[in-house]
Coordinates of C-alpha atoms and ligand atoms in Angstrom, one line a residue:
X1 CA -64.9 33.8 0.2
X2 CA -67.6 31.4 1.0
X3 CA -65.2 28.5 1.0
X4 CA -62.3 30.2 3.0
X5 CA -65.4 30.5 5.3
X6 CA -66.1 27.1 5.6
X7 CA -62.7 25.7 6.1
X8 CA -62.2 28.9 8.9
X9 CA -65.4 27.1 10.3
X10 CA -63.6 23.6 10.2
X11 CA -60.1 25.1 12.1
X12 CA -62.4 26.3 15.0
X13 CA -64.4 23.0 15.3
X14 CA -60.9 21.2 14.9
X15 CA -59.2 23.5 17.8
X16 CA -62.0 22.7 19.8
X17 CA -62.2 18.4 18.9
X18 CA -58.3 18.3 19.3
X19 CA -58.1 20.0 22.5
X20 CA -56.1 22.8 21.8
X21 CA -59.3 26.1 22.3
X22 CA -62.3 25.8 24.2
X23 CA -64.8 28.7 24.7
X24 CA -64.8 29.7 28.4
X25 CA -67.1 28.7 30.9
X26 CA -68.7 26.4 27.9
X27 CA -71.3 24.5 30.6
X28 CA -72.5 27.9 31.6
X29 CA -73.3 28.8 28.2
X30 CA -69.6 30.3 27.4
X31 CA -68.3 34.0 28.0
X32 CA -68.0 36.2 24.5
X33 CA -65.0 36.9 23.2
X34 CA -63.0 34.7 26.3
X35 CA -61.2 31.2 25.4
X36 CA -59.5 28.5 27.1
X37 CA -56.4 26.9 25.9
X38 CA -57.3 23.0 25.9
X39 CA -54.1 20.0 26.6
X40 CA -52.6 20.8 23.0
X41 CA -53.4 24.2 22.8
X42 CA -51.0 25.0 25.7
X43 CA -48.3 23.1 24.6
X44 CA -48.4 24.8 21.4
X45 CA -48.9 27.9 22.7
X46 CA -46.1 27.9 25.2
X47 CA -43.7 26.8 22.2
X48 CA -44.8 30.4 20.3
X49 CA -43.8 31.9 23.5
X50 CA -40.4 30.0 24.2
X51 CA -39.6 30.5 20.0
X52 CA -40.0 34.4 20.8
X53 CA -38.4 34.5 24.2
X54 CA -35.6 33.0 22.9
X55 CA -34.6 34.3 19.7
X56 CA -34.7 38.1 22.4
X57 CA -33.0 37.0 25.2
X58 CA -30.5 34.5 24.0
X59 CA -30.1 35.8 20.7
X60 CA -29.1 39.1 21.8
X61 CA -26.9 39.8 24.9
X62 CA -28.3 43.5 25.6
X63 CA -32.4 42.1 25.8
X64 CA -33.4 40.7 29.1
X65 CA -36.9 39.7 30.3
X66 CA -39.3 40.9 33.4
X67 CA -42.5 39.9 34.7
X68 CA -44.4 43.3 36.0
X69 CA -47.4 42.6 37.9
X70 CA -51.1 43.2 36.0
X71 CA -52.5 45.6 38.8
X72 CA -50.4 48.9 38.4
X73 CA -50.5 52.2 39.9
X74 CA -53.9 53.8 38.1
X75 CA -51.8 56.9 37.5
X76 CA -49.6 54.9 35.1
X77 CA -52.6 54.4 33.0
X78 CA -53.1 58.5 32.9
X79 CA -50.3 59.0 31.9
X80 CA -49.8 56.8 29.3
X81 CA -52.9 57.6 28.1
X82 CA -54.9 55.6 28.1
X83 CA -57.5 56.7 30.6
X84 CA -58.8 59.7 27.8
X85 CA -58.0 58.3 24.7
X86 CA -58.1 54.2 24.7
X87 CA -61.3 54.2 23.1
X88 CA -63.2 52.6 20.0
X89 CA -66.2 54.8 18.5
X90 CA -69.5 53.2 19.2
X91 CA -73.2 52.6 17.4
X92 CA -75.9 51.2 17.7
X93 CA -78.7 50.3 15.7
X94 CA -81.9 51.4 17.1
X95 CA -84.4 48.6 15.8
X96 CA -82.0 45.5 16.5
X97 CA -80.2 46.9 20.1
X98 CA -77.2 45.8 18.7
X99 CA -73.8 47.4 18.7
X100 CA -71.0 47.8 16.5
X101 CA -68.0 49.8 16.4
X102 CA -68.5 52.7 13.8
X103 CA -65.0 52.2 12.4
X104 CA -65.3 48.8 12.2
X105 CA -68.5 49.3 9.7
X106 CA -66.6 52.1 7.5
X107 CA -64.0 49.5 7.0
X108 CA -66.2 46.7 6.0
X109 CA -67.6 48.9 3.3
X110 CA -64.4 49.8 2.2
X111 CA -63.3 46.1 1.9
X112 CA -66.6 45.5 0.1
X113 CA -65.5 48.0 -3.0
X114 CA -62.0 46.2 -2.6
X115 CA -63.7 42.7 -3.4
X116 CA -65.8 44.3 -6.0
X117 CA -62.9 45.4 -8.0
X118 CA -61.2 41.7 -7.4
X119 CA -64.4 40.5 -9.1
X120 CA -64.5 42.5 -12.0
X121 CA -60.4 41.3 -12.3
X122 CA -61.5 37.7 -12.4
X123 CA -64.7 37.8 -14.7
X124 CA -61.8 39.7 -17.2
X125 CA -59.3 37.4 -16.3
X126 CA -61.7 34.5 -17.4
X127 CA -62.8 36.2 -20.6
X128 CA -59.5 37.1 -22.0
X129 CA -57.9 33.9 -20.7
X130 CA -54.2 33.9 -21.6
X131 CA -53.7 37.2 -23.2
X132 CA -55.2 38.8 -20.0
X133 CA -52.6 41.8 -18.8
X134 CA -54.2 42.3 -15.6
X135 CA -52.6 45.8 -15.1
X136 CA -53.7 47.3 -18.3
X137 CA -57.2 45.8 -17.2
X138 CA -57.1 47.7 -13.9
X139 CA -55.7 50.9 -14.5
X140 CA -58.0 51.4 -17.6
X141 CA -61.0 49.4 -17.4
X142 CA -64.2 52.5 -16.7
X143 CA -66.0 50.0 -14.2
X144 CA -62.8 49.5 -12.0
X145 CA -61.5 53.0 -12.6
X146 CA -65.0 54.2 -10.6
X147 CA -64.9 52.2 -8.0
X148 CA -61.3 52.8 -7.0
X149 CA -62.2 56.5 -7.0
X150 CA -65.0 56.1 -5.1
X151 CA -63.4 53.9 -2.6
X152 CA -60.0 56.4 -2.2
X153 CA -62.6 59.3 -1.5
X154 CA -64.6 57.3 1.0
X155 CA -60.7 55.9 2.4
X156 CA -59.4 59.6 2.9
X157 CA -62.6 60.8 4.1
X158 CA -62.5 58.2 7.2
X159 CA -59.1 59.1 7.8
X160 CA -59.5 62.1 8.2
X161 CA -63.1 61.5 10.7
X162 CA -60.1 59.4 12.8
X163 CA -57.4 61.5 12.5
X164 CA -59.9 64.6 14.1
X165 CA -61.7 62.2 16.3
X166 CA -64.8 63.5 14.4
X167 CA -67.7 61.3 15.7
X168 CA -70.6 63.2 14.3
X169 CA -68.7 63.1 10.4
X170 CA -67.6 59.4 11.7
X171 CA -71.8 58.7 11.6
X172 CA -72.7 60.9 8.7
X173 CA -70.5 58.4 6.5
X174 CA -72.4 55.5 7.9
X175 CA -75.6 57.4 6.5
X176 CA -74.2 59.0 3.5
X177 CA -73.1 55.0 2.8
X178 CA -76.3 53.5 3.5
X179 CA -75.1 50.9 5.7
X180 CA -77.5 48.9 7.0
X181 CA -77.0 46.8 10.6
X182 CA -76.6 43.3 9.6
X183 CA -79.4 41.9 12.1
X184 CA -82.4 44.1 11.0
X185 CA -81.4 45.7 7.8
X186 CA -82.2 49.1 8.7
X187 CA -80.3 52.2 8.8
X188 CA -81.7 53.4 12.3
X189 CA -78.4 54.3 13.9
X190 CA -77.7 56.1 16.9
X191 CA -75.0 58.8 17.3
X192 CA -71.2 57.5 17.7
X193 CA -69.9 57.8 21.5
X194 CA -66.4 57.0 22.5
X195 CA -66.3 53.6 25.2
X196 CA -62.9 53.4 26.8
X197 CA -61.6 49.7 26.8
X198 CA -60.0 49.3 29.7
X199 CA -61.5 47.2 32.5
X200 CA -61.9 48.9 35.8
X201 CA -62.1 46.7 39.3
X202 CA -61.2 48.2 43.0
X203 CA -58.2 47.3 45.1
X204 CA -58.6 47.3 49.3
X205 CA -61.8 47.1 50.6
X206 CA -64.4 50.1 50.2
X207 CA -64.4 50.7 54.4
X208 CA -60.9 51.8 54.0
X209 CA -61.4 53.6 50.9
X210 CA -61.0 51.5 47.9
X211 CA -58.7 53.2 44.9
X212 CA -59.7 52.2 41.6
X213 CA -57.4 50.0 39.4
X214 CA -57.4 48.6 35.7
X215 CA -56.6 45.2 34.2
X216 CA -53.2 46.8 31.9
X217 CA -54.6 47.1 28.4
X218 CA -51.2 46.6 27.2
X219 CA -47.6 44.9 28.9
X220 CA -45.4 47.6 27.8
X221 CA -46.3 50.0 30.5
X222 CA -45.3 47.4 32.7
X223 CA -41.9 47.7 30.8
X224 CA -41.7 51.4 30.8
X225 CA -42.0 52.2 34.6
X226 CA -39.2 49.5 34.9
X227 CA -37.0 50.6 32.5
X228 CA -34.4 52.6 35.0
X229 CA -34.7 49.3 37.6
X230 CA -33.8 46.9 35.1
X231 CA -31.1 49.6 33.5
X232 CA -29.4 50.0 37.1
X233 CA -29.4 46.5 38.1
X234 CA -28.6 45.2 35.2
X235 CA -25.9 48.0 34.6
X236 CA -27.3 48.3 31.3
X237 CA -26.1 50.8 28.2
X238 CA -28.0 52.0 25.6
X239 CA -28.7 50.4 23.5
X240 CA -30.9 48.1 25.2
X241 CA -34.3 46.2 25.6
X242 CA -36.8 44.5 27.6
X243 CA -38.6 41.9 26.8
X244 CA -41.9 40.3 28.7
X245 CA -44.7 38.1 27.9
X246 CA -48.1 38.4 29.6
X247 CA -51.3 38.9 30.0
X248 CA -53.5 42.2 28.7
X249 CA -57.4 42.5 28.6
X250 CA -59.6 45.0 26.8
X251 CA -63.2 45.4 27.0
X252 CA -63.8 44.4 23.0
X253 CA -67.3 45.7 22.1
X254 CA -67.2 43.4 19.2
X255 CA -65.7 40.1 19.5
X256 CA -65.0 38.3 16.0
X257 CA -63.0 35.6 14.2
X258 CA -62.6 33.1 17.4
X259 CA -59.2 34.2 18.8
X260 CA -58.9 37.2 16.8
X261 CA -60.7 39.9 19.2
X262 CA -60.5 38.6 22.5
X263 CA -61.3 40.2 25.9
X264 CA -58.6 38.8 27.7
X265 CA -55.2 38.0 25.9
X266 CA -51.5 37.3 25.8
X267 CA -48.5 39.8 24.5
X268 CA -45.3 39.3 23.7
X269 CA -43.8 43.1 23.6
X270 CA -39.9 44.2 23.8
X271 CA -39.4 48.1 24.4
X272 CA -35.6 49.0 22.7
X273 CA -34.0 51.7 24.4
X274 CA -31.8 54.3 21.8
X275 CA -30.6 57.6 21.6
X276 CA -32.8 60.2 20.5
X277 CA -31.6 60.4 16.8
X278 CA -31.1 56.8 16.2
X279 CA -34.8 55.6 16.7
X280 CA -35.6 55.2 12.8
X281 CA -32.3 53.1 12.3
X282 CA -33.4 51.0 14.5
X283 CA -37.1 51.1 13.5
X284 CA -36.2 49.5 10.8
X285 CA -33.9 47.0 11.6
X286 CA -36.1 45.9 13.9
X287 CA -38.9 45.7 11.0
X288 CA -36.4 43.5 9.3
X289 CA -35.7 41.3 12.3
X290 CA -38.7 40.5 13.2
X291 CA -40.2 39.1 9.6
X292 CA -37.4 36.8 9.5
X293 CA -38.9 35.5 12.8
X294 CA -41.4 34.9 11.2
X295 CA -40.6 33.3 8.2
X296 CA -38.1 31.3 10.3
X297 CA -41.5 29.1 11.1
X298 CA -42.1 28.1 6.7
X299 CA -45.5 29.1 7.0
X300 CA -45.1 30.8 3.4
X301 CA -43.3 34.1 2.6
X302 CA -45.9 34.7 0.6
X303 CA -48.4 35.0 3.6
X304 CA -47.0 37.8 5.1
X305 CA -47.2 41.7 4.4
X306 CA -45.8 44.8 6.2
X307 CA -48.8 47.5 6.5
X308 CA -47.5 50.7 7.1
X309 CA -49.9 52.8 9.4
X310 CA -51.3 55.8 7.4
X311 CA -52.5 57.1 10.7
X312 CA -49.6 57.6 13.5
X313 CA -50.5 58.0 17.4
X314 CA -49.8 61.4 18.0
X315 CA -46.5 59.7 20.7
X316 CA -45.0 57.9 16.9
X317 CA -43.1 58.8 14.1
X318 CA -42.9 55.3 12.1
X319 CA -45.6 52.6 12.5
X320 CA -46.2 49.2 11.0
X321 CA -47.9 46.6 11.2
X322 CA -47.1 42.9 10.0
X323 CA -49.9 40.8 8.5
X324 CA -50.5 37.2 8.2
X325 CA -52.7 35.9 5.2
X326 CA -55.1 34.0 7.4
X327 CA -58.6 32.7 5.9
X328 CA -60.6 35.7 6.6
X329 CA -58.1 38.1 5.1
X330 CA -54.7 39.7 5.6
X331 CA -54.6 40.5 9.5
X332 CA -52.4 41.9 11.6
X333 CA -50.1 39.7 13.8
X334 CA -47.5 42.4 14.6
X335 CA -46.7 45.7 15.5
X336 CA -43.4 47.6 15.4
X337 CA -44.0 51.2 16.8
X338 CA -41.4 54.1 16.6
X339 CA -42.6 54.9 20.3
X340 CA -40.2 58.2 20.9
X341 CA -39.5 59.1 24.1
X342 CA -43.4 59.8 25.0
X343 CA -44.0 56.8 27.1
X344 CA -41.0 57.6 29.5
X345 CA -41.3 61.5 29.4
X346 CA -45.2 61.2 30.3
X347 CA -43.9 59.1 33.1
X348 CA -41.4 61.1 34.4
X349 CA -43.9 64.2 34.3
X350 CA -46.6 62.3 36.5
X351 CA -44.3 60.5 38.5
X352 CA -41.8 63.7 39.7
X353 CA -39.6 61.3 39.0
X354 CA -36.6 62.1 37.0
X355 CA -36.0 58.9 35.1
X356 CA -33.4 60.1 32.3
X357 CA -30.5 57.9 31.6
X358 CA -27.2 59.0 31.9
X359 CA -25.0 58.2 28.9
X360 CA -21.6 58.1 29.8
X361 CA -19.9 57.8 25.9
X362 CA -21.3 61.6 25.2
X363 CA -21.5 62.7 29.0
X364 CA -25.1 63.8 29.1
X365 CA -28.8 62.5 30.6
X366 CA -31.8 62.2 28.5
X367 CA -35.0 60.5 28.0
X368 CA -34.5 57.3 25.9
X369 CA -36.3 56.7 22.7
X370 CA -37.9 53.7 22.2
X371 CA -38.6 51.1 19.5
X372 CA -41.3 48.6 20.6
X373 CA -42.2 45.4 19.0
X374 CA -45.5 43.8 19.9
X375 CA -47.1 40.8 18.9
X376 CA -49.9 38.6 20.2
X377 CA -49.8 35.2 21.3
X378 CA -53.3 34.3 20.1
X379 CA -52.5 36.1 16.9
X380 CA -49.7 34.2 16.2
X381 CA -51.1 30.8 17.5
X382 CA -54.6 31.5 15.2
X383 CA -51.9 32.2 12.3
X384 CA -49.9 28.6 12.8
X385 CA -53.2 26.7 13.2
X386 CA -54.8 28.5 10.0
X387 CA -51.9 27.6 7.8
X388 CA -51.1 24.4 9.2
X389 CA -54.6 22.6 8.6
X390 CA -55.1 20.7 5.5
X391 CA -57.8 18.4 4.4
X392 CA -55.5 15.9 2.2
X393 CA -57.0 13.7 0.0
X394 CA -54.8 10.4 -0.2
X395 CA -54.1 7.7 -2.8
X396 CA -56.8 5.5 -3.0
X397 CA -59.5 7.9 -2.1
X398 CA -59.3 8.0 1.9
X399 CA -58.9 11.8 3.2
X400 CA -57.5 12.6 6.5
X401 CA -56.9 16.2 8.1
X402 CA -53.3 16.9 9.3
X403 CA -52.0 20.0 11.1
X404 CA -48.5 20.8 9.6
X405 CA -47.1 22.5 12.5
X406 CA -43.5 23.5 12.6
X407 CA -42.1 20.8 14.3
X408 CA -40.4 22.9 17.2
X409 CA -44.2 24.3 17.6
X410 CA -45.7 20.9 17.5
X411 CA -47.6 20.2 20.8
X412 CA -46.2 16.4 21.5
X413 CA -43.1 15.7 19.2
X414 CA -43.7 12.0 18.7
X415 CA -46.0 9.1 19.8
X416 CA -44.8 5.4 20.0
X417 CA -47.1 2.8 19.4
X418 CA -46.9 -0.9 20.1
X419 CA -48.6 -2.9 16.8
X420 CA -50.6 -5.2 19.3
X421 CA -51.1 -5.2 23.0
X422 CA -49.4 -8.2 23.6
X423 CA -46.4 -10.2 22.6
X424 CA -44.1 -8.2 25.3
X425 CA -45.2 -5.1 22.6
X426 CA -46.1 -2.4 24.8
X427 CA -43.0 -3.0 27.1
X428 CA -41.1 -2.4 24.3
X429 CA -43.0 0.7 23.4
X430 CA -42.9 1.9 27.0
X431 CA -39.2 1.7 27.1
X432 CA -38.7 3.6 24.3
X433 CA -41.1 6.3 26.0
X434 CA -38.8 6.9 28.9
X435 CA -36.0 7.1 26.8
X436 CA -37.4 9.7 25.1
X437 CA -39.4 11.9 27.2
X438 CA -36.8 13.9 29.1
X439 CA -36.1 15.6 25.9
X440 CA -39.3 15.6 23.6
X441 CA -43.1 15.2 24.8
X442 CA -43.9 11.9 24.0
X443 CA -46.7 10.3 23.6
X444 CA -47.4 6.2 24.1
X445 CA -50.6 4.9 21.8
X446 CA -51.6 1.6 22.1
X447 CA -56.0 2.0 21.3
X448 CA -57.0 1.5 18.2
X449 CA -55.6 0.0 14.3
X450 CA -52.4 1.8 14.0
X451 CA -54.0 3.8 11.2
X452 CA -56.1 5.5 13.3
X453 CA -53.4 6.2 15.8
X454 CA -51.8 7.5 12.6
X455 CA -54.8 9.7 12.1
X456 CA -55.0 11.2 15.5
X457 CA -51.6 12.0 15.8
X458 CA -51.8 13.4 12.2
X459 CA -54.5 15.5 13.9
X460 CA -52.6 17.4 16.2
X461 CA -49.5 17.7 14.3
X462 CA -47.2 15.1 15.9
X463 CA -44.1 15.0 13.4
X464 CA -43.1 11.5 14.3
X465 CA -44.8 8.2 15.1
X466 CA -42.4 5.3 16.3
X467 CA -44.1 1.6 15.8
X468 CA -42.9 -0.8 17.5
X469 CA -43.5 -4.8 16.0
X470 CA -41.7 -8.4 16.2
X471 CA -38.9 -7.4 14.6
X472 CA -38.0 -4.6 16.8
X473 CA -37.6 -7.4 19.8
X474 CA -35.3 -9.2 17.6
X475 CA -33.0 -6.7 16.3
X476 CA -33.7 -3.1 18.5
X477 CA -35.2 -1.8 14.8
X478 CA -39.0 0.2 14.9
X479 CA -40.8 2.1 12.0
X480 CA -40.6 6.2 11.9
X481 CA -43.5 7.7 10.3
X482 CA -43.1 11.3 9.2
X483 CA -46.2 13.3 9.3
X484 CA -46.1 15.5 6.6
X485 CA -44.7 12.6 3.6
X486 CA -45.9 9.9 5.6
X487 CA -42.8 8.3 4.8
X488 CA -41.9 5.2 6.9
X489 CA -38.5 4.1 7.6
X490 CA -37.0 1.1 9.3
X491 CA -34.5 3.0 11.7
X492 CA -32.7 1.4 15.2
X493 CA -34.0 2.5 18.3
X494 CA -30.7 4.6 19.5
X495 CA -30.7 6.4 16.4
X496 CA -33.9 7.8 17.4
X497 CA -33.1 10.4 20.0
X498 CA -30.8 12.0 17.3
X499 CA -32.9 12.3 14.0
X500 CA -36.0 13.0 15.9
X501 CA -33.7 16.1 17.4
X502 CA -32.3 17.5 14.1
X503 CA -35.8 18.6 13.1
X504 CA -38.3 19.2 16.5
X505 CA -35.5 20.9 18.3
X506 CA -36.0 24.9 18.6
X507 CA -32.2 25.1 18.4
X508 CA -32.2 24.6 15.0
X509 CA -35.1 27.2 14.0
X510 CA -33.0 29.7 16.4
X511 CA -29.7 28.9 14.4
X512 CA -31.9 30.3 11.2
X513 CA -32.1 33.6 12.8
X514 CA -28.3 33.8 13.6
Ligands
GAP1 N1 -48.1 48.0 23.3 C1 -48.6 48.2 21.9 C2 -49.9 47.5 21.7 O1 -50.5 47.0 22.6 P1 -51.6 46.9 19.8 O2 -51.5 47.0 18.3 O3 -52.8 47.5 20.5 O4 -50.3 47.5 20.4 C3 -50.4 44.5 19.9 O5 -51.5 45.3 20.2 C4 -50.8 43.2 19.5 O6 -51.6 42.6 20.5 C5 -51.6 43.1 18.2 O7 -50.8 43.1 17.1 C6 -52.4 41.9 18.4 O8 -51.6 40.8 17.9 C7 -52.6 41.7 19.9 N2 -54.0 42.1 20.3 C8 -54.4 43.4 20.4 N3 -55.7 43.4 20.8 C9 -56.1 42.1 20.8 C10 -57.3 41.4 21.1 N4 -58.4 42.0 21.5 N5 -57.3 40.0 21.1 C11 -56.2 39.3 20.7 N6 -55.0 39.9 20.5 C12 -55.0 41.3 20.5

């Protein structure tokens, strides 16, 4: 755990060196739990969002996109509900001041007997070497046996503390655990308190009465009072969906793992329309679509994990999450919700609106169902630059850190680099560049040996670097280096455009999808 530690230490200091994540407002001292997407960082960043846009809207002819404003009608936010029940249960430790959410600490604890039992595992697994049967060991072995009981009781009594909303039973298992804060080591806790998360600001000045509005917590709703707009106009049938990307912020109480809890942050969330009746159908063909977008990227199969929810919102009948191995655990990147028809019937209810669809195949109006999927941006970007980063240690003892991104991800798609700054070199070079750049971001390197340029480019997961030398004047030939083999091949320059196509271009991870 300490080493995953270490290198998750190394992938924040690398975002920041490379220019792909700052902390905000970093000369003022930063703002917690707030980041800023440096010159590579964007690039990649907008490539997640193109990779998902597309494979919705293009990929399937009954999915368009909106854009809903952030500031919404503050009844929206009642009515979803959000207003009484988006909150996290809150404590604080009375000797340090600090606070954490009481949840949060349960499920530390809980992952604490869950390492526990790993440990026992592996101090058998070293012992009995080759003849170790590692199920036998678990399902029998007294010390493992009573911790896994202990850990299901303390797992179904938190559940159940959640699933009542029972903050004083939420605190007595913080005392009845011993958990101690982390800062001062004591078990001086306050009682638990609900904090909603939304952030709350004032539109129109206060003279003429200002009406308070929130920052949306989430895009859907954004989605949701559109749905009959885009339905009309669009002349829509069911079954259909809505896709949109943007911005959502939540007042975190505790901001951990870099981009992982932020304040302010990006969705990506498509709301599928159905009949009432048909919603778990497409709950789960929708579970299935979306991993293979996923595994599309060869990140590893093996790196992701469906986590079914054991607790539902009261407005879902199916829930799940999908999680991404990243170096502080499994975490979740995704979540497909079985949504019903709460969202729009809540709506309709505040609104005195009637906002049913008409279906004309069985002649009848009714409230949609809905399948939504939802995934975030930062989630998904933190989980392409985790996997991608590797210290490689090369022949001959040098070591040099490369970012294996998916090459339709990759922030600049190849760099071209003169071998000397002379010798009519860098015209060369530059030609090539404006060749090039209409289709792929391109870089032009001329500082440095050509090993370093290697290095940097290595750095921020350029697939391709192009060198141009002597030889290239005389016969139009330069030198493609592939990032992840470092393979170098003598190729001519107007074969370029084409192989460098076949393998940055997101056509080709789209065609994977179908
Ligand atoms: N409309 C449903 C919804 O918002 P959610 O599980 O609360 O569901 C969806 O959020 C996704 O948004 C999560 O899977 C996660 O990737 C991302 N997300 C949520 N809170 C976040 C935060 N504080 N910082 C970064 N990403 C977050």
């Amino acid at each position: 755990m300490a080493q995953q530690d270490d290198v998750f230490k190394k992938i924040v200091s690398h975002a920041k060196e490379y220019g792909f994540v700052f902390q905000s407002s970093e000369i003022y001292d930063g703002l917690s739990a707030v980041y800023d997407y440096g010159q590579n960082g964007v690039e990649l960043k907008n490539n997640i969002k193109r990779y998902w846009w597309d494979a919705m809207t293009l990929l399937n002819e009954n999915i368009v996109g909106i854009d809903s404003a952030i500031f919404m009608h503050p009844t929206i936010w009642k009515a979803s509900g959000h207003v009484d029940a988006f909150n996290d249960p809150l404590i604080d430790n009375r000797d340090s001041k600090k606070r954490y959410r009481a949840d949060v600490l349960i499920e530390e604890e809980l992952a604490k007997m869950d390492d526990k039992v790993e440990k026992e595992v592996a101090k058998a697994r070293k012992r009995f070497g080759d003849n170790f049967d590692e199920a036998l060991f678990r399902e029998t072995n007294p010390r493992v046996q009573e911790i896994i009981e202990k850990r299901n009781a303390l797992h179904e009594r938190f559940a159940t503390a959640l699933n009542d909303s029972n903050l004083e039973e939420l605190r007595q298992i913080i005392i009845d655990q011993e958990i101690v804060c982390p800062i001062s080591g004591t078990k001086n806790w306050t009682d638990v308190r609900q904090f909603n998360l939304m952030f709350k600001t004032e539109m129109g000045s206060t003279a003429e009465g200002a009406m308070n509005v929130y920052l949306r917590p989430e895009t859907a709703q954004g989605i949701f009072v559109n749905y009959l707009n885009v339905q009309k106009t669009g002349r829509m049938r069911l079954p259909f969906g809505i896709a949109q990307i943007g911005k959502a912020f939540r007042n975190e109480i505790v901001a951990r793992q870099f981009i992982f809890r932020m304040r302010e942050f990006e969705q990506m969330e498509m709301q599928f329309f159905v009949r009432p009746g048909e919603e778990l159908n497409w709950f789960a063909k929708w579970k299935e679509t979306r991993l293979k977008w996923h595994k599309a990227l060869g990140l590893g199969d093996h790196k992701y994990r469906y986590h079914d929810h054991d607790k539902l919102a009261h407005y879902a009948n199916a829930a799940t999450d999908i999680e991404f191995e990243m170096p502080f655990g499994f975490k979740e990147v995704e979540g497909i919700h079985s949504r019903t028809n709460f969202d729009l019937s809540q709506h309709e209810k505040y609104s005195g609106k009637n906002i049913k669809y008409f279906d004309p195949e069985l002649n009848e109006s009714y409230v949609p169902y809905v399948i939504e999927t939802s995934i975030g941006v930062d989630h998904m970007f933190l989980s392409v630059l985790c996997s991608s980063y590797e210290e490689q240690k090369l022949e001959g003892g040098d070591t040099r850190v490369v970012l294996h991104l998916p090459a339709p991800l990759a922030p600049v798609k190849c760099a071209v680099m003169p071998l000397v700054r002379k010798d009519g070199l860098p015209e060369k070079a530059r030609e090539i560049v404006n060749s090039l750049k209409f289709d792929f971001s391109t870089h032009y390197e001329e500082k440095d040996s050509i090993g370093k340029r290697y290095r940097r480019q290595d750095a921020i997961g350029t697939p391709y670097c192009i060198t141009v030398d002597h030889q290239t004047l005389e016969d139009n030939t330069v030198t493609l280096r592939e990032r992840d083999s470092m393979e170098q091949k003598r190729v001519a320059i107007d074969d370029l455009h084409k192989l460098i196509h076949e393998n940055v271009s997101l056509n080709a991870l789209l065609r994977k999808l179908g």
